[in-house]
Amino acid sequence: GRENDSREDLPKPALAGRLDLDLRLKGRLSAAVVAVDLGLSGLAVDGARVGDLALKAGLTPRRAEVDLALSDGPARRIALTAALPVQANLAAGVVTPVLTRDGRLDLRLTGVSHPWLGPVAKLPEHVAFQVDGTLHAEGRAGAWTGTAKLAGEAGAGPLKPAPFTLGLEVAPTRQQV
């Protein structure tokens, strides 16, 4: 029964903000085109301001796309853009990735830090970090590439935050740091 559901024991954060949602569905469910535009302004978790969240997502029978941004002014931003080939039939309740066609993912981090994300991620108090950078991946199964370029500082426990940089290039047959 539900009395043993462990989710009931998890703390429930107090959320605040204004939600705007626009959902559009066009066509038959077996070949539907879906568009979602969601905005959450003034997002706060347990009284700590996180920022504004914007999500634009789309689904066609052959492609899923998402644009997601979380920002708190120009100095703090996480932006994700992704497109994935799919086979979608909402009437059958099926959305399956098609790994033989090209997809892509871009993630951009600006001013991402423990004071900003701590209330959301419930980070331990002794963790400290600040990071800027980009992650990019594109391709299909067996023929893909990925890059990461990150810079910032990080520390934990008795280790004071120290600067770091990371550059990474990966592909099915090649990895370079």
Coordinates of N, CA, C and O in Angstrom, one line a residue:
G1 N 0.8 -1.2 0.0 CA 0.0 0.0 0.0 C 0.8 1.3 0.0 O 2.0 1.3 0.0
R2 N 0.2 2.4 0.1 CA 0.8 3.7 0.0 C 1.4 4.0 1.3 O 2.3 4.9 1.4
E3 N 1.1 3.3 2.4 CA 1.6 3.7 3.7 C 3.1 3.4 3.8 O 3.8 4.0 4.6
N4 N 3.7 2.6 2.9 CA 5.1 2.3 2.9 C 5.9 3.1 1.8 O 7.0 2.8 1.5
D5 N 5.2 4.0 1.2 CA 5.9 4.8 0.1 C 6.9 5.7 0.8 O 6.6 6.6 1.5
S6 N 8.2 5.5 0.4 CA 9.3 6.3 1.0 C 9.3 7.8 0.6 O 9.9 8.6 1.2
R7 N 8.6 8.1 -0.5 CA 8.5 9.5 -0.9 C 7.8 10.4 0.1 O 8.1 11.6 0.2
E8 N 7.0 9.8 0.9 CA 6.3 10.5 2.0 C 7.2 11.0 3.0 O 7.0 12.0 3.7
D9 N 8.4 10.4 3.2 CA 9.3 10.7 4.2 C 10.3 11.9 3.7 O 11.0 12.4 4.5
L10 N 10.3 12.1 2.4 CA 11.2 13.2 1.9 C 10.7 14.5 2.3 O 9.5 14.8 2.3
P11 N 11.6 15.5 2.6 CA 11.2 16.8 2.9 C 10.6 17.5 1.6 O 11.0 17.2 0.5
K12 N 9.5 18.2 1.8 CA 8.9 18.9 0.7 C 9.3 20.4 0.8 O 8.9 21.1 1.7
P13 N 10.1 20.8 -0.2 CA 10.5 22.2 -0.2 C 9.4 23.2 -0.5 O 8.4 22.8 -1.2
A14 N 9.5 24.3 0.1 CA 8.5 25.4 -0.1 C 8.9 26.1 -1.4 O 10.0 26.7 -1.5
L15 N 8.1 26.0 -2.4 CA 8.3 26.7 -3.7 C 7.5 27.9 -3.8 O 6.4 28.0 -3.4
A16 N 8.1 28.9 -4.5 CA 7.4 30.2 -4.7 C 7.8 30.6 -6.1 O 8.8 30.3 -6.6
G17 N 6.9 31.4 -6.7 CA 7.1 31.9 -8.1 C 5.8 32.0 -8.8 O 4.8 31.6 -8.4
R18 N 5.9 32.5 -10.0 CA 4.8 32.7 -10.9 C 4.9 31.7 -12.1 O 6.0 31.8 -12.8
L19 N 3.9 30.9 -12.4 CA 4.0 29.9 -13.5 C 3.1 30.4 -14.6 O 1.9 30.7 -14.4
D20 N 3.7 30.4 -15.8 CA 2.9 30.6 -17.0 C 3.1 29.4 -17.9 O 4.3 29.0 -18.1
L21 N 2.0 28.9 -18.5 CA 2.1 27.7 -19.3 C 1.3 27.8 -20.5 O 0.1 28.2 -20.4
D22 N 1.8 27.5 -21.7 CA 1.1 27.4 -22.9 C 1.4 26.0 -23.5 O 2.5 25.7 -23.8
L23 N 0.4 25.2 -23.7 CA 0.5 23.9 -24.3 C -0.4 23.8 -25.5 O -1.5 24.1 -25.5
R24 N 0.3 23.4 -26.6 CA -0.5 23.3 -27.9 C -0.3 21.9 -28.4 O 0.8 21.3 -28.4
L25 N -1.4 21.3 -28.9 CA -1.4 20.0 -29.5 C -2.2 20.1 -30.8 O -3.3 20.6 -30.9
K26 N -1.5 19.6 -31.9 CA -2.1 19.7 -33.2 C -2.0 18.4 -33.9 O -1.0 17.7 -33.8
G27 N -3.1 18.0 -34.5 CA -3.1 16.7 -35.3 C -3.7 15.6 -34.5 O -4.0 15.7 -33.3
R28 N -3.7 14.4 -35.1 CA -4.1 13.2 -34.5 C -3.0 12.8 -33.5 O -1.9 13.0 -33.7
L29 N -3.4 12.1 -32.4 CA -2.4 11.6 -31.4 C -1.4 10.7 -32.0 O -0.2 10.7 -31.6
S30 N -1.7 10.0 -33.0 CA -0.8 9.1 -33.7 C 0.3 9.8 -34.4 O 1.4 9.3 -34.7
A31 N 0.1 11.1 -34.8 CA 1.1 11.9 -35.5 C 1.0 13.3 -35.0 O 1.1 14.3 -35.8
A32 N 0.9 13.5 -33.7 CA 0.7 14.8 -33.1 C 2.0 15.7 -33.1 O 3.1 15.2 -33.1
V33 N 1.7 17.0 -33.2 CA 2.8 18.0 -33.0 C 2.4 18.7 -31.7 O 1.3 19.2 -31.5
V34 N 3.4 18.6 -30.7 CA 3.1 19.2 -29.4 C 4.1 20.3 -29.2 O 5.3 20.2 -29.5
A35 N 3.7 21.4 -28.6 CA 4.6 22.5 -28.2 C 4.2 23.0 -26.8 O 3.0 23.1 -26.5
V36 N 5.3 23.1 -26.0 CA 5.1 23.6 -24.6 C 6.0 24.8 -24.4 O 7.1 24.8 -24.8
D37 N 5.4 25.8 -23.8 CA 6.1 27.0 -23.5 C 5.8 27.3 -22.0 O 4.6 27.6 -21.6
L38 N 6.8 27.1 -21.1 CA 6.6 27.2 -19.7 C 7.6 28.3 -19.2 O 8.7 28.3 -19.5
G39 N 7.0 29.2 -18.4 CA 7.9 30.2 -17.7 C 7.6 30.2 -16.2 O 6.4 30.1 -15.8
L40 N 8.6 30.2 -15.4 CA 8.5 30.3 -14.0 C 9.4 31.4 -13.5 O 10.6 31.4 -13.6
S41 N 8.7 32.5 -13.2 CA 9.5 33.7 -12.8 C 9.5 33.9 -11.3 O 8.6 33.5 -10.6
G42 N 10.6 34.3 -10.8 CA 10.8 34.5 -9.3 C 10.8 33.2 -8.6 O 10.4 33.2 -7.4
L43 N 11.4 32.2 -9.2 CA 11.5 30.9 -8.5 C 12.3 31.0 -7.2 O 13.4 31.5 -7.2
A44 N 11.7 30.5 -6.1 CA 12.4 30.5 -4.8 C 12.2 29.1 -4.2 O 11.1 28.6 -4.3
V45 N 13.2 28.6 -3.6 CA 13.1 27.3 -2.9 C 13.4 27.5 -1.4 O 14.5 28.0 -1.1
D46 N 12.4 27.2 -0.5 CA 12.6 27.5 0.9 C 13.0 28.9 1.2 O 13.9 29.1 2.0
G47 N 12.5 29.8 0.5 CA 12.8 31.2 0.7 C 14.0 31.8 0.0 O 14.3 33.0 0.1
A48 N 14.8 30.9 -0.6 CA 16.1 31.4 -1.3 C 15.8 31.5 -2.7 O 15.3 30.6 -3.4
R49 N 16.0 32.7 -3.3 CA 15.8 33.0 -4.7 C 16.7 32.2 -5.5 O 17.9 32.1 -5.3
V50 N 16.1 31.5 -6.6 CA 16.9 30.8 -7.5 C 17.0 31.5 -8.9 O 18.0 31.6 -9.5
G51 N 15.8 32.1 -9.3 CA 15.8 32.9 -10.5 C 14.6 32.6 -11.3 O 13.5 32.4 -10.8
D52 N 14.8 32.7 -12.6 CA 13.7 32.5 -13.6 C 14.0 31.3 -14.4 O 15.1 31.1 -14.9
L53 N 13.0 30.5 -14.7 CA 13.1 29.3 -15.5 C 12.2 29.5 -16.7 O 11.1 29.9 -16.6
A54 N 12.8 29.2 -17.9 CA 12.1 29.2 -19.2 C 12.3 27.9 -19.9 O 13.4 27.4 -20.0
L55 N 11.2 27.3 -20.3 CA 11.3 26.0 -21.0 C 10.4 26.1 -22.3 O 9.3 26.5 -22.2
K56 N 11.0 25.8 -23.4 CA 10.3 25.6 -24.7 C 10.6 24.2 -25.2 O 11.8 23.9 -25.3
A57 N 9.6 23.4 -25.4 CA 9.8 22.1 -25.8 C 8.8 21.8 -27.0 O 7.7 22.3 -27.0
G58 N 9.3 20.9 -27.9 CA 8.5 20.5 -29.0 C 8.6 19.1 -29.3 O 9.7 18.5 -29.1
L59 N 7.6 18.5 -29.8 CA 7.6 17.0 -30.2 C 6.8 16.9 -31.5 O 5.7 17.4 -31.6
T60 N 7.5 16.3 -32.5 CA 6.8 15.9 -33.7 C 7.0 14.3 -33.8 O 7.7 13.7 -32.9
P61 N 6.3 13.7 -34.7 CA 6.5 12.2 -34.8 C 7.9 11.8 -35.0 O 8.3 10.7 -34.8
R62 N 8.8 12.7 -35.5 CA 10.2 12.4 -35.8 C 11.3 13.1 -35.0 O 12.5 12.8 -35.1
R63 N 10.9 14.1 -34.1 CA 11.9 14.9 -33.5 C 11.4 15.5 -32.1 O 10.3 15.9 -32.0
A64 N 12.3 15.4 -31.1 CA 12.0 16.1 -29.8 C 13.0 17.2 -29.6 O 14.2 16.9 -29.9
E65 N 12.6 18.4 -29.2 CA 13.5 19.5 -29.0 C 13.2 20.2 -27.7 O 12.0 20.2 -27.3
V66 N 14.2 20.7 -27.0 CA 14.0 21.4 -25.8 C 15.0 22.5 -25.7 O 16.2 22.4 -26.1
D67 N 14.6 23.7 -25.2 CA 15.4 24.8 -24.8 C 15.0 25.1 -23.4 O 13.8 25.4 -23.1
L68 N 16.0 25.1 -22.5 CA 15.7 25.3 -21.1 C 16.8 26.3 -20.6 O 18.0 26.2 -20.8
A69 N 16.3 27.3 -19.8 CA 17.2 28.3 -19.3 C 16.8 28.6 -17.8 O 15.6 28.8 -17.6
L70 N 17.8 28.5 -16.9 CA 17.6 29.0 -15.6 C 18.6 30.1 -15.4 O 19.8 30.0 -15.6
S71 N 18.0 31.3 -15.0 CA 18.9 32.4 -14.8 C 18.5 33.3 -13.6 O 17.4 33.3 -13.2
D72 N 19.5 33.9 -13.1 CA 19.3 34.9 -12.0 C 20.1 36.1 -12.4 O 21.2 36.3 -11.9
G73 N 19.6 36.9 -13.3 CA 20.3 38.0 -13.8 C 21.4 37.6 -14.8 O 21.5 36.4 -15.1
P74 N 22.1 38.5 -15.4 CA 23.1 38.1 -16.4 C 24.3 37.3 -15.9 O 25.0 36.7 -16.7
A75 N 24.6 37.4 -14.7 CA 25.8 36.7 -14.1 C 25.6 35.3 -13.8 O 26.6 34.6 -13.5
R76 N 24.4 34.8 -13.7 CA 24.1 33.4 -13.3 C 23.1 32.8 -14.3 O 22.0 33.2 -14.4
R77 N 23.6 31.7 -15.0 CA 22.8 31.2 -16.1 C 23.2 29.7 -16.4 O 24.4 29.4 -16.5
I78 N 22.2 28.9 -16.5 CA 22.3 27.6 -17.1 C 21.4 27.5 -18.3 O 20.2 27.7 -18.1
A79 N 22.0 27.2 -19.4 CA 21.1 27.1 -20.6 C 21.4 25.7 -21.3 O 22.5 25.3 -21.5
L80 N 20.3 25.0 -21.6 CA 20.4 23.7 -22.3 C 19.6 23.8 -23.5 O 18.4 24.2 -23.5
T81 N 20.2 23.3 -24.6 CA 19.4 23.1 -25.9 C 19.7 21.7 -26.4 O 20.9 21.3 -26.4
A82 N 18.7 21.0 -26.7 CA 18.9 19.6 -27.2 C 17.8 19.3 -28.3 O 16.7 19.8 -28.2
A83 N 18.3 18.5 -29.2 CA 17.3 17.9 -30.2 C 17.7 16.4 -30.4 O 18.9 16.1 -30.5
L84 N 16.7 15.6 -30.4 CA 16.9 14.2 -30.5 C 15.9 13.6 -31.5 O 14.7 13.9 -31.4
P85 N 16.4 12.8 -32.4 CA 15.4 12.2 -33.3 C 14.6 11.1 -32.6 O 15.2 10.4 -31.7
V86 N 13.4 11.0 -32.8 CA 12.5 10.1 -32.1 C 11.5 9.4 -33.1 O 11.4 9.9 -34.2
Q87 N 10.8 8.5 -32.6 CA 9.7 7.9 -33.2 C 8.6 8.1 -32.2 O 8.6 7.5 -31.1
A88 N 7.6 9.0 -32.5 CA 6.6 9.3 -31.5 C 5.2 9.0 -32.0 O 4.8 9.3 -33.1
N89 N 4.4 8.3 -31.1 CA 3.0 8.0 -31.4 C 2.3 8.1 -30.1 O 2.4 7.2 -29.2
L90 N 1.7 9.3 -29.8 CA 1.1 9.5 -28.5 C -0.1 8.7 -28.3 O -0.5 8.4 -27.2
A91 N -0.8 8.3 -29.4 CA -2.0 7.4 -29.2 C -1.6 6.1 -28.6 O -2.3 5.5 -27.8
A92 N -0.4 5.6 -28.9 CA 0.1 4.3 -28.4 C 1.0 4.6 -27.1 O 1.4 3.6 -26.5
G93 N 1.2 5.8 -26.7 CA 2.0 6.2 -25.6 C 3.4 5.9 -25.7 O 4.1 5.5 -24.8
V94 N 3.9 6.1 -27.0 CA 5.3 5.7 -27.3 C 6.1 6.9 -27.8 O 5.7 7.6 -28.8
V95 N 7.2 7.1 -27.2 CA 8.2 8.1 -27.7 C 9.6 7.4 -27.5 O 10.1 7.2 -26.4
T96 N 10.2 7.0 -28.7 CA 11.4 6.2 -28.6 C 12.5 6.9 -29.4 O 12.3 7.4 -30.5
P97 N 13.7 7.0 -28.7 CA 14.8 7.7 -29.4 C 15.3 6.8 -30.6 O 15.2 5.6 -30.6
V98 N 15.7 7.5 -31.7 CA 16.2 6.8 -32.9 C 17.7 7.2 -33.0 O 18.1 8.2 -33.4
L99 N 18.5 6.3 -32.5 CA 19.9 6.5 -32.3 C 20.7 6.4 -33.6 O 21.9 6.7 -33.6
T100 N 20.0 6.1 -34.7 CA 20.7 6.0 -36.0 C 20.6 7.3 -36.8 O 21.2 7.5 -37.8
R101 N 19.9 8.3 -36.2 CA 19.9 9.7 -36.8 C 20.5 10.7 -35.9 O 20.6 10.4 -34.6
D102 N 21.0 11.8 -36.4 CA 21.8 12.8 -35.6 C 21.0 13.5 -34.6 O 19.8 13.9 -34.9
G103 N 21.5 13.7 -33.4 CA 21.0 14.5 -32.4 C 22.1 15.5 -31.9 O 23.2 15.4 -32.3
R104 N 21.7 16.4 -31.0 CA 22.7 17.3 -30.4 C 22.3 17.8 -29.1 O 21.1 17.7 -28.7
L105 N 23.3 18.2 -28.3 CA 23.1 18.7 -27.0 C 24.1 19.8 -26.7 O 25.3 19.7 -27.0
D106 N 23.6 21.0 -26.2 CA 24.5 22.1 -25.9 C 24.1 22.5 -24.5 O 22.9 22.8 -24.2
L107 N 25.1 22.7 -23.6 CA 24.9 23.2 -22.3 C 25.9 24.3 -22.0 O 27.1 24.1 -22.2
R108 N 25.4 25.4 -21.6 CA 26.3 26.6 -21.3 C 26.0 27.0 -19.8 O 24.9 27.1 -19.4
L109 N 27.1 27.1 -19.1 CA 27.1 27.4 -17.6 C 27.8 28.8 -17.4 O 28.9 29.0 -17.9
T110 N 27.1 29.7 -16.8 CA 27.7 31.0 -16.4 C 27.4 31.3 -15.0 O 26.3 31.3 -14.6
G111 N 28.5 31.4 -14.2 CA 28.3 31.8 -12.8 C 27.6 30.8 -11.9 O 27.0 31.1 -11.0
V112 N 27.7 29.5 -12.3 CA 27.0 28.4 -11.5 C 27.9 28.2 -10.3 O 29.1 27.9 -10.3
S113 N 27.2 28.3 -9.1 CA 27.9 28.3 -7.8 C 27.1 27.6 -6.8 O 25.9 27.5 -6.9
H114 N 27.8 27.2 -5.7 CA 27.1 26.6 -4.6 C 26.1 27.5 -3.9 O 25.0 27.1 -3.5
P115 N 26.4 28.8 -3.7 CA 25.4 29.6 -3.1 C 24.1 29.7 -3.9 O 23.0 29.8 -3.3
W116 N 24.2 29.7 -5.2 CA 23.1 29.8 -6.1 C 22.3 28.5 -6.1 O 21.1 28.5 -5.9
L117 N 22.9 27.4 -6.3 CA 22.2 26.1 -6.5 C 22.1 25.3 -5.2 O 21.3 24.3 -5.2
G118 N 22.7 25.7 -4.2 CA 22.6 25.0 -2.9 C 21.2 24.7 -2.4 O 20.9 23.6 -2.1
P119 N 20.3 25.8 -2.5 CA 18.9 25.5 -2.0 C 18.2 24.5 -2.8 O 17.3 23.8 -2.3
V120 N 18.5 24.4 -4.1 CA 17.8 23.5 -5.0 C 18.4 22.1 -4.9 O 17.7 21.1 -4.8
A121 N 19.8 22.0 -4.9 CA 20.5 20.7 -5.0 C 20.7 20.1 -3.6 O 21.2 19.0 -3.5
K122 N 20.4 20.9 -2.6 CA 20.7 20.4 -1.2 C 22.1 19.9 -1.0 O 22.4 18.8 -0.6
L123 N 23.1 20.8 -1.4 CA 24.5 20.5 -1.3 C 24.9 20.5 0.1 O 24.4 21.3 0.9
P124 N 25.9 19.7 0.5 CA 26.5 19.8 1.8 C 27.1 21.2 2.1 O 27.6 21.8 1.1
E125 N 27.1 21.6 3.3 CA 27.6 23.0 3.6 C 29.1 23.1 3.3 O 29.5 24.2 3.0
H126 N 29.8 22.1 3.4 CA 31.3 22.2 3.2 C 31.7 22.1 1.7 O 32.9 22.2 1.5
V127 N 30.8 22.1 0.8 CA 31.1 22.1 -0.6 C 31.1 23.5 -1.1 O 30.1 24.2 -0.9
A128 N 32.1 23.9 -1.9 CA 32.2 25.2 -2.5 C 32.6 25.1 -3.9 O 33.6 24.4 -4.2
F129 N 31.9 25.8 -4.8 CA 32.4 25.8 -6.2 C 31.8 27.0 -7.0 O 30.8 27.6 -6.6
Q130 N 32.4 27.3 -8.1 CA 31.9 28.3 -9.0 C 32.5 27.8 -10.4 O 33.7 27.4 -10.5
V131 N 31.6 27.7 -11.4 CA 32.0 27.2 -12.7 C 31.4 27.9 -13.8 O 30.2 28.3 -13.7
D132 N 32.1 28.1 -14.9 CA 31.7 28.6 -16.2 C 32.1 27.6 -17.2 O 33.2 27.0 -17.1
G133 N 31.3 27.5 -18.3 CA 31.8 26.6 -19.4 C 30.7 26.2 -20.3 O 29.6 26.6 -20.3
T134 N 31.2 25.3 -21.2 CA 30.2 24.7 -22.2 C 30.5 23.2 -22.3 O 31.6 22.7 -22.1
L135 N 29.4 22.5 -22.7 CA 29.4 21.1 -23.0 C 28.7 21.0 -24.3 O 27.6 21.6 -24.5
H136 N 29.2 20.2 -25.3 CA 28.5 20.0 -26.6 C 28.7 18.6 -27.0 O 29.7 18.0 -26.9
A137 N 27.6 18.0 -27.5 CA 27.6 16.7 -28.1 C 26.7 16.6 -29.3 O 25.7 17.3 -29.3
E138 N 27.2 15.9 -30.3 CA 26.3 15.7 -31.5 C 26.7 14.4 -32.2 O 27.8 13.9 -32.0
G139 N 25.7 14.0 -33.0 CA 25.9 12.8 -33.7 C 24.9 11.7 -33.5 O 23.8 12.0 -33.0
R140 N 25.3 10.5 -33.9 CA 24.4 9.3 -33.7 C 25.2 8.2 -33.2 O 26.4 8.3 -33.1
A141 N 24.5 7.1 -32.9 CA 25.2 5.9 -32.3 C 26.4 5.5 -33.2 O 26.3 5.4 -34.4
G142 N 27.6 5.4 -32.6 CA 28.8 5.0 -33.3 C 29.5 6.1 -34.0 O 30.6 6.0 -34.5
A143 N 28.9 7.3 -34.2 CA 29.5 8.4 -34.9 C 29.1 9.7 -34.3 O 28.3 10.5 -34.8
W144 N 29.7 10.0 -33.1 CA 29.3 11.1 -32.3 C 30.6 11.8 -31.8 O 31.7 11.2 -31.8
T145 N 30.5 13.1 -31.4 CA 31.6 13.8 -30.8 C 31.0 14.6 -29.6 O 29.9 14.9 -29.5
G146 N 31.9 14.8 -28.7 CA 31.6 15.6 -27.5 C 32.8 16.5 -27.1 O 33.9 16.0 -27.2
T147 N 32.5 17.7 -26.6 CA 33.5 18.5 -26.0 C 33.0 19.2 -24.7 O 31.8 19.4 -24.6
A148 N 34.0 19.4 -23.9 CA 33.7 20.1 -22.6 C 34.8 21.1 -22.4 O 36.0 20.8 -22.6
K149 N 34.4 22.3 -22.0 CA 35.4 23.4 -21.6 C 34.8 24.0 -20.4 O 33.8 24.7 -20.4
L150 N 35.5 23.8 -19.3 CA 35.0 24.2 -18.0 C 36.2 25.0 -17.3 O 37.3 24.6 -17.4
A151 N 35.8 26.0 -16.5 CA 36.8 26.7 -15.7 C 36.1 27.2 -14.5 O 34.9 27.6 -14.5
G152 N 36.8 27.3 -13.4 CA 36.2 27.9 -12.2 C 37.1 27.5 -11.0 O 38.3 27.4 -11.1
E153 N 36.5 27.3 -9.8 CA 37.2 26.9 -8.6 C 36.3 26.0 -7.8 O 35.0 26.1 -7.9
A154 N 36.9 25.1 -7.1 CA 36.1 24.1 -6.3 C 36.9 23.7 -5.1 O 38.2 23.7 -5.1
G155 N 36.2 23.4 -4.0 CA 36.8 22.9 -2.8 C 35.8 22.1 -2.0 O 34.6 22.3 -2.2
A156 N 36.2 21.4 -1.0 CA 35.3 20.6 -0.1 C 36.0 20.4 1.2 O 37.2 20.1 1.2
G157 N 35.2 20.4 2.3 CA 35.8 20.1 3.6 C 37.0 21.0 3.9 O 36.9 22.2 3.8
P158 N 38.1 20.4 4.3 CA 39.2 21.3 4.7 C 40.0 21.9 3.5 O 40.8 22.7 3.6
L159 N 39.6 21.4 2.2 CA 40.3 22.0 1.1 C 39.6 23.3 0.6 O 38.5 23.3 0.3
K160 N 40.4 24.4 0.6 CA 39.9 25.7 0.2 C 39.7 25.6 -1.3 O 40.4 24.9 -2.0
P161 N 38.8 26.4 -1.8 CA 38.5 26.4 -3.3 C 39.8 26.7 -4.0 O 40.5 27.7 -3.7
A162 N 40.1 25.9 -5.0 CA 41.3 26.1 -5.9 C 40.8 26.2 -7.3 O 39.8 25.6 -7.7
P163 N 41.5 27.0 -8.1 CA 41.1 27.2 -9.5 C 41.3 25.9 -10.3 O 42.2 25.1 -10.0
F164 N 40.5 25.7 -11.4 CA 40.7 24.6 -12.2 C 40.3 25.0 -13.7 O 39.5 25.9 -13.8
T165 N 40.8 24.3 -14.6 CA 40.3 24.4 -16.0 C 40.3 22.9 -16.5 O 41.1 22.1 -16.1
L166 N 39.3 22.7 -17.4 CA 39.2 21.3 -18.0 C 38.8 21.5 -19.4 O 37.8 22.2 -19.7
G167 N 39.5 20.8 -20.3 CA 39.1 20.7 -21.7 C 39.1 19.2 -22.0 O 40.0 18.5 -21.7
L168 N 38.0 18.8 -22.7 CA 37.8 17.4 -23.0 C 37.2 17.3 -24.4 O 36.3 18.0 -24.7
E169 N 37.8 16.4 -25.2 CA 37.2 16.0 -26.5 C 37.0 14.5 -26.5 O 38.0 13.8 -26.2
V170 N 35.9 14.0 -26.8 CA 35.6 12.6 -26.9 C 34.9 12.2 -28.2 O 34.1 13.0 -28.7
A171 N 35.1 11.0 -28.6 CA 34.4 10.4 -29.7 C 34.5 8.9 -29.5 O 35.2 8.5 -28.6
P172 N 33.8 8.1 -30.3 CA 33.8 6.7 -30.0 C 35.2 6.1 -30.0 O 35.5 5.1 -29.3
T173 N 36.2 6.6 -30.8 CA 37.5 6.0 -30.9 C 38.6 7.0 -30.4 O 39.8 6.6 -30.5
R174 N 38.2 8.1 -29.8 CA 39.3 9.1 -29.4 C 38.8 9.8 -28.1 O 37.7 10.3 -28.0
Q175 N 39.7 10.0 -27.2 CA 39.5 10.8 -26.0 C 40.7 11.6 -25.8 O 41.8 11.1 -25.8
Q176 N 40.5 12.9 -25.5 CA 41.6 13.8 -25.2 C 41.2 14.8 -24.1 O 40.2 15.4 -24.1
V177 N 42.1 14.9 -23.1 CA 41.9 15.8 -22.0 C 42.9 16.9 -22.1 O 44.1 16.7 -22.4

